[in-house]
mmCIF file of C-alpha atoms in Angstrom:
data_model
loop_
_atom_site.group_PDB
_atom_site.id
_atom_site.type_symbol
_atom_site.label_atom_id
_atom_site.label_comp_id
_atom_site.label_asym_id
_atom_site.label_seq_id
_atom_site.Cartn_x
_atom_site.Cartn_y
_atom_site.Cartn_z
ATOM 1 C CA UNK L 1 -21.286 141.143 74.329
ATOM 2 C CA UNK L 2 -20.347 144.690 75.219
ATOM 3 C CA UNK L 3 -20.686 145.952 78.771
ATOM 4 C CA UNK L 4 -20.879 149.547 77.477
ATOM 5 C CA UNK L 5 -24.059 151.484 78.338
ATOM 6 C CA UNK L 6 -25.711 153.466 75.551
ATOM 7 C CA UNK L 7 -25.070 157.200 75.795
ATOM 8 C CA UNK L 8 -24.984 160.226 73.454
ATOM 9 C CA UNK L 9 -21.370 159.199 72.707
ATOM 10 C CA UNK L 10 -22.026 155.495 72.099
ATOM 11 C CA UNK L 11 -25.269 154.039 70.762
ATOM 12 C CA UNK L 12 -26.685 151.840 68.055
ATOM 13 C CA UNK L 13 -29.954 151.164 66.295
ATOM 14 C CA UNK L 14 -33.041 150.725 68.484
ATOM 15 C CA UNK L 15 -35.614 147.980 67.942
ATOM 16 C CA UNK L 16 -39.136 148.397 69.316
ATOM 17 C CA UNK L 17 -40.024 146.001 72.168
ATOM 18 C CA UNK L 18 -42.367 144.005 69.902
ATOM 19 C CA UNK L 19 -39.697 143.988 67.180
ATOM 20 C CA UNK L 20 -41.844 145.378 64.368
ATOM 21 C CA UNK L 21 -40.259 148.846 64.045
ATOM 22 C CA UNK L 22 -36.589 149.831 64.161
ATOM 23 C CA UNK L 23 -34.852 153.184 64.489
ATOM 24 C CA UNK L 24 -31.697 153.054 62.390
ATOM 25 C CA UNK L 25 -28.805 155.520 62.329
ATOM 26 C CA UNK L 26 -26.604 155.986 59.297
ATOM 27 C CA UNK L 27 -23.479 158.079 58.631
ATOM 28 C CA UNK L 28 -22.765 158.618 62.338
ATOM 29 C CA UNK L 29 -19.848 160.870 63.230
ATOM 30 C CA UNK L 30 -18.710 163.133 66.036
ATOM 31 C CA UNK L 31 -19.868 166.764 65.864
ATOM 32 C CA UNK L 32 -16.345 167.686 67.004
ATOM 33 C CA UNK L 33 -13.536 165.721 68.620
ATOM 34 C CA UNK L 34 -14.896 164.046 71.744
ATOM 35 C CA UNK L 35 -18.427 165.369 71.269
ATOM 36 C CA UNK L 36 -21.641 163.312 70.943
ATOM 37 C CA UNK L 37 -22.544 161.595 67.695
ATOM 38 C CA UNK L 38 -24.816 162.798 64.909
ATOM 39 C CA UNK L 39 -26.177 161.152 61.794
ATOM 40 C CA UNK L 40 -29.200 160.439 59.649
ATOM 41 C CA UNK L 41 -32.111 158.751 61.457
ATOM 42 C CA UNK L 42 -34.564 156.352 59.788
ATOM 43 C CA UNK L 43 -37.666 154.432 60.842
ATOM 44 C CA UNK L 44 -37.981 150.904 59.433
ATOM 45 C CA UNK L 45 -41.592 149.684 59.324
ATOM 46 C CA UNK L 46 -43.031 146.139 59.183
ATOM 47 C CA UNK L 47 -44.060 146.654 55.540
ATOM 48 C CA UNK L 48 -40.442 147.322 54.534
ATOM 49 C CA UNK L 49 -40.594 151.122 54.349
ATOM 50 C CA UNK L 50 -37.511 153.113 55.378
ATOM 51 C CA UNK L 51 -38.560 156.647 56.337
ATOM 52 C CA UNK L 52 -35.966 159.354 56.944
ATOM 53 C CA UNK L 53 -36.937 161.084 60.182
ATOM 54 C CA UNK L 54 -34.073 163.517 60.726
ATOM 55 C CA UNK L 55 -30.913 164.376 58.814
ATOM 56 C CA UNK L 56 -28.950 165.494 61.906
ATOM 57 C CA UNK L 57 -30.100 163.195 64.723
ATOM 58 C CA UNK L 58 -28.482 161.959 67.903
ATOM 59 C CA UNK L 59 -29.162 159.076 70.220
ATOM 60 C CA UNK L 60 -29.788 156.822 71.779
ATOM 61 C CA UNK L 61 -33.437 156.414 70.772
ATOM 62 C CA UNK L 62 -35.677 155.178 73.583
ATOM 63 C CA UNK L 63 -38.933 153.243 72.962
ATOM 64 C CA UNK L 64 -41.877 153.052 75.328
ATOM 65 C CA UNK L 65 -42.740 149.588 76.677
ATOM 66 C CA UNK L 66 -45.488 148.936 74.116
ATOM 67 C CA UNK L 67 -43.400 150.028 71.102
ATOM 68 C CA UNK L 68 -45.858 152.753 70.075
ATOM 69 C CA UNK L 69 -43.622 155.777 70.740
ATOM 70 C CA UNK L 70 -39.910 156.409 70.389
ATOM 71 C CA UNK L 71 -38.011 159.510 71.510
ATOM 72 C CA UNK L 72 -34.635 160.636 70.191
ATOM 73 C CA UNK L 73 -32.535 163.832 70.221
ATOM 74 C CA UNK L 74 -32.226 165.947 67.102
ATOM 75 C CA UNK L 75 -29.424 168.450 66.531
ATOM 76 C CA UNK L 76 -30.204 172.031 65.494
ATOM 77 C CA UNK L 77 -27.993 173.979 63.050
ATOM 78 C CA UNK L 78 -26.510 175.716 66.137
ATOM 79 C CA UNK L 79 -25.360 172.411 67.688
ATOM 80 C CA UNK L 80 -28.038 172.389 70.318
ATOM 81 C CA UNK L 81 -30.579 169.615 70.697
ATOM 82 C CA UNK L 82 -34.347 169.270 70.590
ATOM 83 C CA UNK L 83 -36.467 166.332 71.635
ATOM 84 C CA UNK L 84 -38.103 164.406 68.776
ATOM 85 C CA UNK L 85 -40.940 161.905 69.198
ATOM 86 C CA UNK L 86 -42.338 159.384 66.735
ATOM 87 C CA UNK L 87 -45.882 158.262 67.550
ATOM 88 C CA UNK L 88 -46.507 155.021 65.645
ATOM 89 C CA UNK L 89 -50.280 155.008 66.263
ATOM 90 C CA UNK L 90 -50.774 158.657 65.228
ATOM 91 C CA UNK L 91 -48.156 158.301 62.444
ATOM 92 C CA UNK L 92 -46.461 161.577 63.372
ATOM 93 C CA UNK L 93 -43.016 162.978 64.082
ATOM 94 C CA UNK L 94 -43.115 165.774 66.665
ATOM 95 C CA UNK L 95 -40.190 168.119 67.309
ATOM 96 C CA UNK L 96 -40.525 169.981 70.596
ATOM 97 C CA UNK L 97 -39.496 173.638 70.873
ATOM 98 C CA UNK L 98 -37.391 173.423 74.046
ATOM 99 C CA UNK L 99 -33.613 173.588 73.498
ATOM 100 C CA UNK L 100 -31.158 171.304 75.308
ATOM 101 C CA UNK L 101 -27.355 171.104 75.436
ATOM 102 C CA UNK L 102 -26.940 167.309 75.151
ATOM 103 C CA UNK L 103 -29.913 165.012 75.714
ATOM 104 C CA UNK L 104 -29.672 161.638 77.371
ATOM 105 C CA UNK L 105 -33.181 160.200 77.280
ATOM 106 C CA UNK L 106 -33.721 157.656 80.045
ATOM 107 C CA UNK L 107 -37.366 156.679 79.665
ATOM 108 C CA UNK L 108 -40.404 157.119 77.447
ATOM 109 C CA UNK L 109 -43.314 156.191 79.718
ATOM 110 C CA UNK L 110 -46.972 157.071 79.298
ATOM 111 C CA UNK L 111 -47.201 160.731 78.312
ATOM 112 C CA UNK L 112 -43.776 161.581 79.758
ATOM 113 C CA UNK L 113 -40.229 161.581 78.472
ATOM 114 C CA UNK L 114 -37.634 161.528 81.224
ATOM 115 C CA UNK L 115 -33.913 162.170 80.948
ATOM 116 C CA UNK L 116 -30.894 164.326 81.651
ATOM 117 C CA UNK L 117 -29.742 167.465 79.866
ATOM 118 C CA UNK L 118 -25.937 167.534 79.669
ATOM 119 C CA UNK L 119 -25.172 164.276 81.509
ATOM 120 C CA UNK L 120 -21.450 165.043 81.936
ATOM 121 C CA UNK L 121 -21.250 168.793 82.642
ATOM 122 C CA UNK L 122 -23.735 170.351 85.061
ATOM 123 C CA UNK L 123 -26.474 167.733 84.489
ATOM 124 C CA UNK L 124 -30.129 168.739 84.830
ATOM 125 C CA UNK L 125 -32.873 166.109 85.130
ATOM 126 C CA UNK L 126 -36.018 166.735 83.094
ATOM 127 C CA UNK L 127 -39.480 165.277 82.632
ATOM 128 C CA UNK L 128 -41.648 166.439 79.735
ATOM 129 C CA UNK L 129 -45.372 165.860 79.328
ATOM 130 C CA UNK L 130 -45.759 165.395 75.567
ATOM 131 C CA UNK L 131 -49.255 166.917 75.542
ATOM 132 C CA UNK L 132 -48.304 170.063 77.489
ATOM 133 C CA UNK L 133 -44.877 170.856 75.987
ATOM 134 C CA UNK L 134 -44.650 173.455 73.180
ATOM 135 C CA UNK L 135 -44.165 171.932 69.747
ATOM 136 C CA UNK L 136 -42.060 173.344 66.934
ATOM 137 C CA UNK L 137 -43.490 170.987 64.324
ATOM 138 C CA UNK L 138 -45.699 167.950 63.812
ATOM 139 C CA UNK L 139 -45.028 166.069 60.590
ATOM 140 C CA UNK L 140 -47.303 163.292 59.321
ATOM 141 C CA UNK L 141 -45.602 160.006 58.509
ATOM 142 C CA UNK L 142 -46.848 157.767 55.723
ATOM 143 C CA UNK L 143 -46.299 154.034 56.154
#
């Protein structure tokens, strides 16, 4: 078993606490030498569906305790990041407008997502209320 903590530079797939849903990453690679990883992000559902959520996603993905929401970073074309949130109950993927350098999501709890922007260089802690934060897009998910 690895002692390595998940980070934007080292992460794997993320299973929901109840085990029914899984966030899977495919085709992961470094953006540039020594930079965080990026790849295609999928949601696996209990009925066997595999939904592509983002074609340029980062990680690690963090589930809430009940397995109804999962947050993950998504890369922009300009190599910045935005916070993405899958709501299993609402069947939506929300991309928030706010831009980050490198996201390290620590917790998805209640209506808040908590983490650190740029955990290695000049880190800034953040806490976002998902109902109050500006949204770039809300996409319905069919599963």
